[in-house]
């Protein structure tokens, strides 16, 4: 996987063949130039999330062969984001992320948007670099982490050219975290954990926070912990940009295609 | 009407086939008392036996694997399969922490190659705990734990710093199958997650470690839990250490926690000899260091010896 993205060259630096080790320029267009290990230069299209569009994020947590089959049965839609779950990352490492990225890109016919759910808590930069090299377009950090860690994480994500995501799981007041952060993350995840949902049914997804955060900060909001069509509908109705669905796909991997299509109908 | 020559040809063909099958059978026939044939043959034998013993009308696949089989080959195979089912793929972790002892926990955080060379330089000691760090696990996956376990001396205590935040059972299972003796969970995670984590650790025979990074009062958290964890890790993060120097490792909490609960306490975040001394003086059972052991060097041996000397 190490040969995947080696060096990012900005548009102006193509003729000069200089090595770029600092911050890559993030162009407005959805392409960059990449130089591969063999020296070949290629124009590389990648997926940027568009504003005013809703996405369905499918978290994959099963074993690698099953995940491959699941991706193969998904409809090749622009509006699907693949998330590589934390247990999956901890079992297969960055090579697992690379494999998922390749499968999903092969299915789409162009580079797909893959989120690596790293859940960084401390010193996340090595993990971020590894995930970016493996082909992830976004990585997550816990909102519970120390503020220093989160802001370093966001800077390193920008340096690696990927979207930074802050996961607000178990954070009582996401505003308190966001107001201390400079620069702001690209995506904020409002989260209801799996374990807490199983053991404590009273806890609901904090849908009221979506409009409050979007009104104050220019960030993309995604909501995790949706399980039913009803929950996804109310999430999208409340202005969330991304709905993260995990359990239905985990429990019925053979029904991937139908589930994804019916969820996509809800996510408008 | 068939001519006698054609009839003769047909008969010869059949005869040839019969001889061929007879020879094949002779080759693959099992001698008395000899061990069972190749695994493939055993497998075929088992399948045919199962099909024979299955009640009529029921599909073979629904037949449970533990059906008593009569033939010697099948019996040998079934006992073998039972043995392999009982035997885990990795050796059962036997090392246990003792509360009267003090330990040095070395966190391996850079790359697997570095981890390998550091472990090979370390003196085999029952007072050294090896930790597969979070970056290592997230980059190499469970392979990192397996490598540390494989490279370590026999009976070494290996900790997987998985920093579980959700889906505790799956991560504990992963660490257990990879051969870890202990696994960490975040103290900032939901109480439900930590409860599940501790229960799963008990089930799999691992030591549960709760990492109190960014937790304001570990005491309050411990009171909320259904069962106590085996180890509490008091932690100051690396980024905190680098960017806000005024944050201190809460040494005073060590005695608070040890005084109220019967728990082992580990301290992470201090890297100098002086900080290790402080932690040991304040009654910590385990001192976690990583910065001096980030990459392998000639000094690794002397450093480990120095640290071990401080931790009596």
Coordinates of C-alpha atoms in Angstrom, one line a residue:
Chain A
X1 CA 0.0 0.0 0.0
X2 CA 3.0 2.3 0.5
X3 CA 3.2 3.0 -3.2
X4 CA -0.3 4.5 -3.3
X5 CA 0.1 8.2 -2.8
X6 CA 3.7 9.2 -2.5
X7 CA 4.0 12.9 -3.0
X8 CA 1.5 15.6 -3.7
X9 CA 2.5 18.2 -6.2
X10 CA 0.6 21.4 -6.6
X11 CA -0.5 22.6 -10.0
X12 CA 2.5 25.1 -10.4
X13 CA 5.2 22.7 -9.3
X14 CA 4.7 20.1 -12.0
X15 CA 7.3 21.3 -14.4
X16 CA 10.0 21.9 -11.8
X17 CA 10.0 18.4 -10.3
X18 CA 10.7 19.7 -6.9
X19 CA 9.9 17.5 -3.9
X20 CA 7.1 18.8 -1.8
X21 CA 7.3 17.9 1.8
X22 CA 5.3 20.7 3.4
X23 CA 1.6 21.5 3.2
X24 CA 0.2 20.5 -0.2
X25 CA -2.0 23.1 -1.8
X26 CA -5.6 22.0 -1.7
X27 CA -7.0 23.1 -5.0
X28 CA -10.6 24.1 -5.3
X29 CA -11.1 21.6 -8.2
X30 CA -11.5 18.0 -7.2
X31 CA -8.2 16.8 -8.6
X32 CA -4.5 16.9 -7.7
X33 CA -1.3 15.7 -9.2
X34 CA 0.3 12.7 -7.7
X35 CA 3.7 11.3 -8.4
X36 CA 3.9 7.6 -7.9
X37 CA 6.9 5.6 -6.7
X38 CA 8.1 4.8 -10.3
X39 CA 8.2 8.5 -11.1
X40 CA 5.1 8.5 -13.1
X41 CA 3.0 11.6 -12.8
X42 CA -0.7 11.4 -13.0
X43 CA -3.8 13.5 -12.5
X44 CA -5.8 12.1 -9.7
X45 CA -9.4 12.8 -9.2
X46 CA -10.8 12.5 -5.8
X47 CA -14.1 12.9 -4.2
X48 CA -14.8 16.1 -2.2
X49 CA -18.0 16.3 -0.3
X50 CA -20.4 18.8 -1.9
X51 CA -22.3 21.2 0.2
X52 CA -26.1 20.9 0.0
X53 CA -25.9 17.3 -0.7
X54 CA -26.8 14.5 1.7
X55 CA -24.7 11.4 2.0
X56 CA -25.2 7.9 3.4
X57 CA -22.2 6.7 5.3
X58 CA -22.0 2.9 5.6
X59 CA -19.8 1.6 8.4
X60 CA -18.3 -1.7 7.7
X61 CA -17.1 -3.7 10.6
X62 CA -17.1 -7.4 9.5
X63 CA -14.1 -9.4 8.4
X64 CA -12.2 -8.5 5.3
X65 CA -13.6 -11.1 2.9
X66 CA -17.1 -10.3 4.0
X67 CA -16.4 -6.5 3.6
X68 CA -15.2 -7.1 0.1
X69 CA -18.4 -8.9 -0.8
X70 CA -20.5 -6.2 0.9
X71 CA -18.8 -3.5 -1.1
X72 CA -19.2 -5.5 -4.3
X73 CA -22.9 -5.7 -3.7
X74 CA -23.4 -2.0 -3.1
X75 CA -24.9 0.2 -5.8
X76 CA -22.2 2.5 -7.2
X77 CA -23.6 5.8 -6.0
X78 CA -22.0 9.2 -5.5
X79 CA -23.9 9.6 -2.3
X80 CA -22.4 6.6 -0.5
X81 CA -19.5 7.0 1.8
X82 CA -17.7 4.0 3.1
X83 CA -16.5 4.0 6.7
X84 CA -13.8 1.6 7.8
X85 CA -14.9 0.9 11.4
X86 CA -12.6 1.1 14.4
X87 CA -12.6 -2.7 15.1
X88 CA -11.8 -3.3 11.5
X89 CA -8.8 -0.9 11.6
X90 CA -7.5 -2.4 14.8
X91 CA -7.6 -5.9 13.3
X92 CA -6.4 -5.2 9.8
X93 CA -4.5 -2.0 10.2
X94 CA -3.9 0.5 7.3
X95 CA -3.6 -2.3 4.8
X96 CA -7.3 -3.0 5.5
X97 CA -8.1 0.6 4.8
X98 CA -6.2 0.3 1.5
X99 CA -8.0 -2.8 0.6
X100 CA -11.4 -1.2 1.2
X101 CA -10.4 1.9 -0.7
X102 CA -9.4 -0.2 -3.7
X103 CA -12.5 -2.3 -3.7
X104 CA -14.8 0.7 -3.4
X105 CA -12.9 2.7 -6.1
X106 CA -13.0 -0.4 -8.4
X107 CA -16.7 -0.6 -7.8
X108 CA -17.3 3.2 -8.5
X109 CA -14.8 3.3 -11.4
X110 CA -13.1 6.3 -9.8
X111 CA -11.6 7.1 -6.4
X112 CA -14.2 6.7 -3.7
X113 CA -14.6 8.5 -0.4
X114 CA -13.4 6.3 2.4
X115 CA -13.5 7.4 6.1
X116 CA -11.0 5.8 8.4
X117 CA -12.6 5.7 11.9
X118 CA -9.3 5.9 13.8
X119 CA -10.8 7.4 16.9
X120 CA -7.5 9.1 17.8
X121 CA -7.1 10.0 21.4
X122 CA -3.4 11.0 21.6
X123 CA -0.5 11.6 19.2
X124 CA -2.6 10.9 16.1
X125 CA -0.2 12.0 13.5
X126 CA 1.4 8.7 12.6
X127 CA -2.0 7.1 12.3
X128 CA -3.3 9.9 10.1
X129 CA -0.4 9.7 7.8
X130 CA -0.7 5.9 7.4
X131 CA -4.5 6.2 6.8
X132 CA -4.0 8.9 4.2
X133 CA -1.3 6.9 2.5
X134 CA -3.6 3.9 2.4
X135 CA -6.2 6.0 0.5
X136 CA -8.6 7.3 3.2
X137 CA -10.3 10.6 2.4
X138 CA -11.1 11.4 6.1
X139 CA -10.0 10.3 9.5
X140 CA -11.7 10.7 12.9
X141 CA -10.5 12.0 16.2
X142 CA -12.4 11.8 19.5
X143 CA -13.9 15.0 20.8
X144 CA -13.1 13.7 24.3
X145 CA -9.4 14.0 23.6
X146 CA -7.4 16.9 25.0
X147 CA -7.8 20.1 23.0
X148 CA -4.1 20.0 22.1
X149 CA -4.5 16.6 20.5
X150 CA -7.6 17.6 18.5
X151 CA -6.0 20.7 17.1
X152 CA -2.8 18.9 16.2
X153 CA -4.9 16.2 14.6
X154 CA -6.7 18.8 12.4
X155 CA -3.4 20.3 11.3
X156 CA -2.0 17.0 10.4
X157 CA -5.1 16.0 8.5
X158 CA -4.8 19.2 6.5
X159 CA -1.1 18.4 5.8
X160 CA -2.0 15.0 4.6
X161 CA -4.7 16.4 2.4
X162 CA -7.6 14.6 4.0
X163 CA -10.8 15.8 5.8
X164 CA -10.6 16.0 9.6
X165 CA -13.5 14.6 11.5
X166 CA -14.2 15.1 15.2
X167 CA -16.4 12.5 16.9
X168 CA -18.5 14.0 19.6
X169 CA -19.3 10.7 21.3
X170 CA -20.0 11.2 25.0
X171 CA -19.3 14.9 24.7
X172 CA -22.0 16.7 26.6
X173 CA -21.5 20.2 25.1
X174 CA -19.9 20.0 21.6
X175 CA -19.9 23.8 21.5
X176 CA -17.4 23.9 24.3
X177 CA -15.0 21.8 22.3
X178 CA -15.6 23.6 19.0
X179 CA -15.1 27.1 20.3
X180 CA -11.6 26.1 21.6
X181 CA -10.5 24.7 18.2
X182 CA -8.6 26.7 15.7
X183 CA -8.6 25.7 12.8
X184 CA -12.1 24.1 12.8
X185 CA -12.5 20.5 11.7
X186 CA -14.1 19.7 8.3
X187 CA -16.7 17.4 9.7
X188 CA -18.3 17.0 13.2
X189 CA -19.9 13.7 14.1
X190 CA -22.8 13.7 16.6
X191 CA -22.8 10.2 18.0
X192 CA -24.7 7.8 20.0
X193 CA -22.4 4.8 20.9
X194 CA -23.4 1.2 20.2
X195 CA -22.8 0.0 23.7
X196 CA -24.8 2.8 25.3
X197 CA -27.7 2.3 22.9
X198 CA -27.8 -1.4 23.7
X199 CA -27.8 -0.9 27.5
X200 CA -29.5 2.4 27.8
X201 CA -32.5 2.9 25.5
X202 CA -33.3 6.3 26.9
X203 CA -30.4 8.0 25.2
X204 CA -31.4 9.5 21.9
X205 CA -29.4 11.1 19.1
X206 CA -28.9 14.8 19.8
X207 CA -30.7 16.0 16.7
X208 CA -31.3 19.5 18.2
X209 CA -27.6 20.2 18.1
X210 CA -27.3 19.9 14.3
X211 CA -28.9 23.3 13.4
X212 CA -27.2 25.0 16.3
X213 CA -23.8 23.9 15.3
X214 CA -24.4 24.5 11.6
X215 CA -25.7 28.0 12.3
X216 CA -22.5 28.9 14.2
X217 CA -19.7 27.1 12.5
X218 CA -19.1 26.3 8.8
X219 CA -18.7 22.6 9.3
X220 CA -20.3 19.5 7.8
X221 CA -22.5 17.6 10.3
X222 CA -22.8 13.8 10.2
X223 CA -24.9 11.8 12.6
X224 CA -23.9 8.4 13.8
X225 CA -26.0 5.8 15.5
X226 CA -29.0 5.8 13.1
X227 CA -30.5 2.3 12.8
X228 CA -33.9 2.6 11.3
X229 CA -35.4 4.4 8.3
X230 CA -37.3 6.5 10.7
X231 CA -34.1 7.7 12.5
X232 CA -32.4 8.4 9.2
X233 CA -35.4 10.4 7.9
X234 CA -35.5 12.5 11.1
X235 CA -31.7 13.0 10.9
X236 CA -31.9 14.3 7.3
X237 CA -35.0 16.4 8.1
X238 CA -33.0 18.1 10.8
X239 CA -30.4 19.2 8.3
X240 CA -27.6 16.7 8.8
X241 CA -25.3 16.3 5.8
X242 CA -24.3 12.7 6.4
X243 CA -26.2 9.9 8.1
X244 CA -24.0 7.1 9.4
X245 CA -25.7 3.7 9.4
X246 CA -24.1 0.6 10.8
X247 CA -26.2 -2.0 12.4
X248 CA -28.6 -3.0 9.6
X249 CA -25.7 -3.6 7.2
X250 CA -23.8 -5.5 9.9
X251 CA -26.6 -7.8 10.7
X252 CA -27.8 -8.5 7.2
X253 CA -24.8 -8.4 4.9
X254 CA -26.6 -10.4 2.2
X255 CA -29.2 -7.6 1.8
X256 CA -26.6 -4.9 1.2
X257 CA -27.9 -3.7 -2.1
X258 CA -31.6 -3.5 -1.1
X259 CA -30.8 -1.8 2.2
X260 CA -28.5 0.7 0.6
X261 CA -31.0 1.6 -2.1
X262 CA -33.9 2.0 0.3
X263 CA -31.7 4.1 2.7
X264 CA -30.6 6.2 -0.3
X265 CA -34.2 6.9 -1.1
X266 CA -34.6 8.3 2.4
X267 CA -31.4 10.4 2.3
X268 CA -32.4 13.0 -0.2
Chain B
X1 CA -27.1 -55.5 -34.7
X2 CA -23.9 -55.3 -32.7
X3 CA -21.0 -57.1 -34.2
X4 CA -19.0 -59.4 -31.9
X5 CA -15.9 -57.1 -32.3
X6 CA -17.8 -54.1 -30.9
X7 CA -19.1 -56.1 -28.0
X8 CA -15.6 -57.2 -27.3
X9 CA -14.4 -53.6 -27.4
X10 CA -17.0 -52.5 -24.9
X11 CA -16.1 -55.3 -22.6
X12 CA -12.4 -54.5 -22.8
X13 CA -13.1 -50.9 -21.9
X14 CA -15.2 -51.8 -18.9
X15 CA -12.5 -54.3 -17.8
X16 CA -9.8 -51.6 -18.2
X17 CA -11.8 -49.2 -16.1
X18 CA -12.3 -51.8 -13.4
X19 CA -8.6 -52.5 -13.3
X20 CA -7.9 -48.8 -13.1
X21 CA -10.2 -48.3 -10.1
X22 CA -8.8 -51.4 -8.4
X23 CA -5.3 -50.0 -8.7
X24 CA -6.4 -46.6 -7.4
X25 CA -8.0 -48.3 -4.4
X26 CA -4.9 -50.4 -3.8
X27 CA -2.8 -47.2 -3.7
X28 CA -5.0 -45.3 -1.4
X29 CA -6.1 -48.2 0.9
X30 CA -5.2 -47.7 4.5
X31 CA -3.1 -50.3 6.2
X32 CA -4.2 -51.7 9.6
X33 CA -2.8 -49.7 12.5
X34 CA -1.2 -47.1 10.2
X35 CA -2.1 -43.5 10.8
X36 CA -5.0 -42.0 8.8
X37 CA -4.3 -40.9 5.3
X38 CA -3.9 -37.4 4.0
X39 CA -6.1 -34.6 5.5
X40 CA -8.1 -34.5 2.2
X41 CA -8.9 -38.2 2.5
X42 CA -9.9 -37.8 6.1
X43 CA -12.1 -35.0 5.2
X44 CA -13.8 -37.0 2.4
X45 CA -14.2 -40.0 4.7
X46 CA -15.8 -37.8 7.4
X47 CA -18.2 -36.3 4.9
X48 CA -19.2 -39.7 3.5
X49 CA -19.6 -41.0 7.1
X50 CA -21.7 -38.0 8.1
X51 CA -23.9 -38.5 5.0
X52 CA -24.3 -42.2 5.9
X53 CA -25.2 -41.5 9.5
X54 CA -27.6 -38.6 8.7
X55 CA -31.2 -39.4 9.3
X56 CA -33.1 -39.7 6.0
X57 CA -34.9 -36.6 4.8
X58 CA -32.7 -34.2 6.8
X59 CA -30.0 -32.3 4.9
X60 CA -26.4 -33.2 5.8
X61 CA -25.4 -29.6 6.6
X62 CA -27.8 -29.4 9.5
X63 CA -26.2 -32.4 11.1
X64 CA -24.1 -31.3 14.1
X65 CA -20.3 -31.8 13.8
X66 CA -20.2 -33.7 17.0
X67 CA -22.1 -36.8 15.8
X68 CA -20.5 -39.9 17.1
X69 CA -18.8 -41.7 14.2
X70 CA -18.0 -45.4 14.2
X71 CA -15.2 -46.0 11.8
X72 CA -11.6 -45.8 13.2
X73 CA -10.6 -43.1 10.7
X74 CA -13.6 -41.0 11.6
X75 CA -13.0 -41.5 15.3
X76 CA -9.4 -40.5 15.0
X77 CA -10.5 -37.4 13.0
X78 CA -13.3 -36.5 15.4
X79 CA -11.0 -36.7 18.4
X80 CA -8.4 -34.6 16.5
X81 CA -11.0 -32.0 15.6
X82 CA -12.1 -31.9 19.3
X83 CA -8.6 -31.4 20.4
X84 CA -7.9 -28.6 17.9
X85 CA -11.2 -27.0 19.0
X86 CA -10.1 -26.9 22.6
X87 CA -6.6 -25.7 21.7
X88 CA -6.4 -22.0 20.9
X89 CA -4.3 -20.9 18.0
X90 CA -1.9 -18.9 20.3
X91 CA -0.4 -20.1 23.5
X92 CA -2.6 -19.3 26.5
X93 CA -1.3 -16.2 28.2
X94 CA -0.1 -17.2 31.6
X95 CA 1.6 -14.2 33.0
X96 CA -0.2 -12.4 35.7
X97 CA 0.5 -9.1 37.5
X98 CA 1.4 -9.3 41.1
X99 CA 0.3 -6.4 43.3
X100 CA 3.4 -6.5 45.5
X101 CA 5.8 -6.0 42.5
X102 CA 6.6 -2.9 40.6
X103 CA 6.8 -3.0 36.8
X104 CA 8.3 -1.1 33.9
X105 CA 5.9 -0.9 31.0
X106 CA 7.7 -0.2 27.7
X107 CA 5.3 1.1 25.0
X108 CA 6.4 0.3 21.4
X109 CA 5.0 3.1 19.2
X110 CA 7.1 3.6 16.1
X111 CA 7.2 0.7 13.6
X112 CA 7.2 -3.1 13.8
X113 CA 10.8 -3.3 12.7
X114 CA 11.8 -1.0 15.5
X115 CA 9.6 -2.9 17.9
X116 CA 11.4 -6.1 16.9
X117 CA 14.9 -4.8 17.4
X118 CA 14.0 -3.1 20.7
X119 CA 12.5 -6.3 22.1
X120 CA 15.5 -8.3 21.0
X121 CA 17.8 -5.9 22.9
X122 CA 15.7 -5.9 26.1
X123 CA 16.8 -8.1 29.0
X124 CA 14.2 -10.8 29.6
X125 CA 12.7 -9.8 32.9
X126 CA 9.4 -10.6 34.6
X127 CA 9.3 -6.9 35.7
X128 CA 9.1 -5.6 32.1
X129 CA 5.7 -5.3 30.5
X130 CA 5.6 -4.9 26.7
X131 CA 3.0 -2.7 25.2
X132 CA 1.8 -2.7 21.6
X133 CA 1.1 1.0 21.3
X134 CA -2.0 2.5 19.7
X135 CA -0.2 3.7 16.5
X136 CA 1.2 0.2 16.0
X137 CA -2.2 -1.4 16.4
X138 CA -3.9 1.1 14.1
X139 CA -1.3 0.8 11.4
X140 CA -0.5 -2.9 11.5
X141 CA -3.7 -4.2 13.1
X142 CA -3.7 -7.3 15.3
X143 CA -0.5 -8.4 13.6
X144 CA 1.3 -5.9 15.8
X145 CA 0.2 -7.7 19.0
X146 CA 1.1 -11.1 17.4
X147 CA 4.5 -9.8 16.5
X148 CA 5.2 -8.5 20.0
X149 CA 4.0 -11.7 21.5
X150 CA 6.2 -13.8 19.1
X151 CA 9.3 -11.7 19.6
X152 CA 9.0 -11.5 23.4
X153 CA 10.6 -13.9 25.8
X154 CA 8.5 -16.8 27.0
X155 CA 6.1 -15.8 29.7
X156 CA 6.3 -12.1 28.9
X157 CA 3.3 -9.9 29.7
X158 CA 2.0 -8.1 26.6
X159 CA -0.5 -5.3 26.7
X160 CA -2.6 -4.2 23.7
X161 CA -3.1 -0.4 24.0
X162 CA -6.3 -0.6 21.9
X163 CA -7.9 2.5 23.6
X164 CA -11.3 1.0 23.2
X165 CA -14.1 3.7 23.0
X166 CA -17.0 1.6 21.7
X167 CA -17.8 -2.0 20.7
X168 CA -15.8 -3.2 23.6
X169 CA -16.4 -7.0 23.2
X170 CA -15.1 -7.2 19.7
X171 CA -11.9 -5.4 20.5
X172 CA -11.3 -7.5 23.6
X173 CA -11.9 -10.7 21.6
X174 CA -9.4 -9.4 18.9
X175 CA -6.7 -8.8 21.5
X176 CA -7.3 -12.1 23.2
X177 CA -7.0 -14.1 20.0
X178 CA -3.9 -12.2 19.1
X179 CA -2.3 -13.3 22.4
X180 CA -2.3 -10.2 24.6
X181 CA -2.4 -10.4 28.4
X182 CA -4.1 -7.1 29.0
X183 CA -6.0 -4.5 27.0
X184 CA -6.8 -0.8 27.6
X185 CA -10.1 1.0 27.4
X186 CA -10.7 4.8 27.6
X187 CA -11.9 6.2 30.8
X188 CA -13.7 9.0 28.9
X189 CA -15.9 6.4 27.1
X190 CA -19.4 5.8 28.2
X191 CA -19.8 3.9 31.5
X192 CA -21.8 1.2 29.6
X193 CA -18.8 0.6 27.3
X194 CA -16.4 0.3 30.2
X195 CA -18.7 -2.1 32.0
X196 CA -19.0 -4.3 28.9
X197 CA -15.2 -4.0 28.5
X198 CA -14.5 -5.3 32.0
X199 CA -17.0 -8.1 31.7
X200 CA -15.5 -9.1 28.3
X201 CA -12.0 -9.1 29.7
X202 CA -13.1 -11.4 32.6
X203 CA -14.7 -13.7 30.1
X204 CA -11.5 -13.9 27.9
X205 CA -9.1 -14.0 30.8
X206 CA -7.4 -10.7 30.1
X207 CA -6.5 -7.9 32.5
X208 CA -8.7 -4.9 32.0
X209 CA -6.9 -1.5 32.1
X210 CA -8.9 1.7 32.2
X211 CA -6.9 4.7 30.8
X212 CA -7.8 7.8 32.7
X213 CA -6.5 10.3 30.1
X214 CA -8.6 13.5 30.3
X215 CA -10.8 12.1 33.1
X216 CA -11.2 14.8 35.7
X217 CA -11.8 12.5 38.7
X218 CA -11.0 8.8 38.3
X219 CA -12.4 8.2 41.7
X220 CA -15.9 9.2 40.6
X221 CA -15.7 7.0 37.5
X222 CA -14.6 4.0 39.5
X223 CA -17.6 4.4 41.7
X224 CA -20.0 4.3 38.8
X225 CA -18.7 1.0 37.4
X226 CA -20.4 -2.3 38.1
X227 CA -17.1 -4.1 38.5
X228 CA -13.7 -2.8 39.1
X229 CA -11.0 -3.0 36.4
X230 CA -7.7 -4.8 37.2
X231 CA -5.5 -1.8 36.4
X232 CA -6.1 2.0 36.4
X233 CA -3.8 4.0 34.2
X234 CA -3.2 7.6 35.2
X235 CA -2.2 9.3 32.0
X236 CA -1.0 12.6 30.7
X237 CA -1.2 12.7 26.9
X238 CA 1.8 13.3 24.7
X239 CA 0.3 16.3 23.0
X240 CA -0.6 17.7 26.4
X241 CA 2.9 17.2 27.6
X242 CA 4.3 19.0 24.5
X243 CA 2.0 21.9 24.1
X244 CA 0.9 22.8 27.7
X245 CA 3.7 22.2 30.1
X246 CA 1.7 23.3 33.1
X247 CA -0.4 20.2 33.1
X248 CA 1.0 17.7 35.7
X249 CA 0.6 14.0 36.1
X250 CA -1.8 13.6 39.0
X251 CA 0.5 11.7 41.3
X252 CA -1.6 12.4 44.3
X253 CA -4.4 10.3 42.8
X254 CA -2.3 7.2 43.1
X255 CA -2.6 6.9 46.8
X256 CA -6.2 8.1 46.7
X257 CA -7.2 5.2 44.4
X258 CA -5.0 2.6 46.0
X259 CA -6.3 3.6 49.4
X260 CA -9.9 3.1 48.5
X261 CA -9.8 0.2 46.0
X262 CA -7.8 -2.9 45.7
X263 CA -6.4 -2.0 42.2
X264 CA -3.1 -1.9 40.5
X265 CA -2.2 1.7 39.4
X266 CA -0.1 2.5 36.4
X267 CA 1.3 5.9 35.6
X268 CA 1.9 7.0 32.0
X269 CA 3.2 10.3 30.6
X270 CA 6.5 10.7 32.4
X271 CA 9.6 9.9 30.5
X272 CA 12.6 11.1 32.5
X273 CA 14.3 9.1 35.2
X274 CA 13.2 11.8 37.6
X275 CA 9.5 11.3 36.7
X276 CA 9.8 7.6 37.0
X277 CA 11.3 8.1 40.5
X278 CA 8.4 10.3 41.4
X279 CA 5.8 7.8 40.3
X280 CA 7.5 4.9 42.2
X281 CA 7.9 7.1 45.3
X282 CA 4.2 7.8 45.1
X283 CA 3.4 4.1 45.1
X284 CA 2.6 3.4 41.5
X285 CA 2.7 -0.3 40.6
X286 CA 3.5 0.2 36.9
X287 CA 5.4 3.0 35.2
X288 CA 4.9 3.4 31.5
X289 CA 7.6 4.9 29.3
X290 CA 7.8 5.3 25.6
X291 CA 10.0 8.1 24.4
X292 CA 13.4 6.6 25.2
X293 CA 12.3 3.4 23.6
X294 CA 10.8 5.0 20.5
X295 CA 13.6 3.7 18.3
X296 CA 16.2 1.0 18.9
X297 CA 19.7 2.2 19.8
X298 CA 22.8 1.0 21.6
X299 CA 21.6 2.6 24.8
X300 CA 18.4 0.6 24.9
X301 CA 19.9 -2.0 27.2
X302 CA 21.5 0.4 29.6
X303 CA 18.3 2.6 29.7
X304 CA 16.1 -0.4 30.5
X305 CA 18.6 -1.4 33.2
X306 CA 18.6 2.1 34.7
X307 CA 14.8 2.3 34.7
X308 CA 14.6 -1.1 36.3
X309 CA 17.0 0.0 38.9
X310 CA 14.7 2.9 39.8
X311 CA 11.7 0.6 40.0
X312 CA 12.7 -1.6 42.9

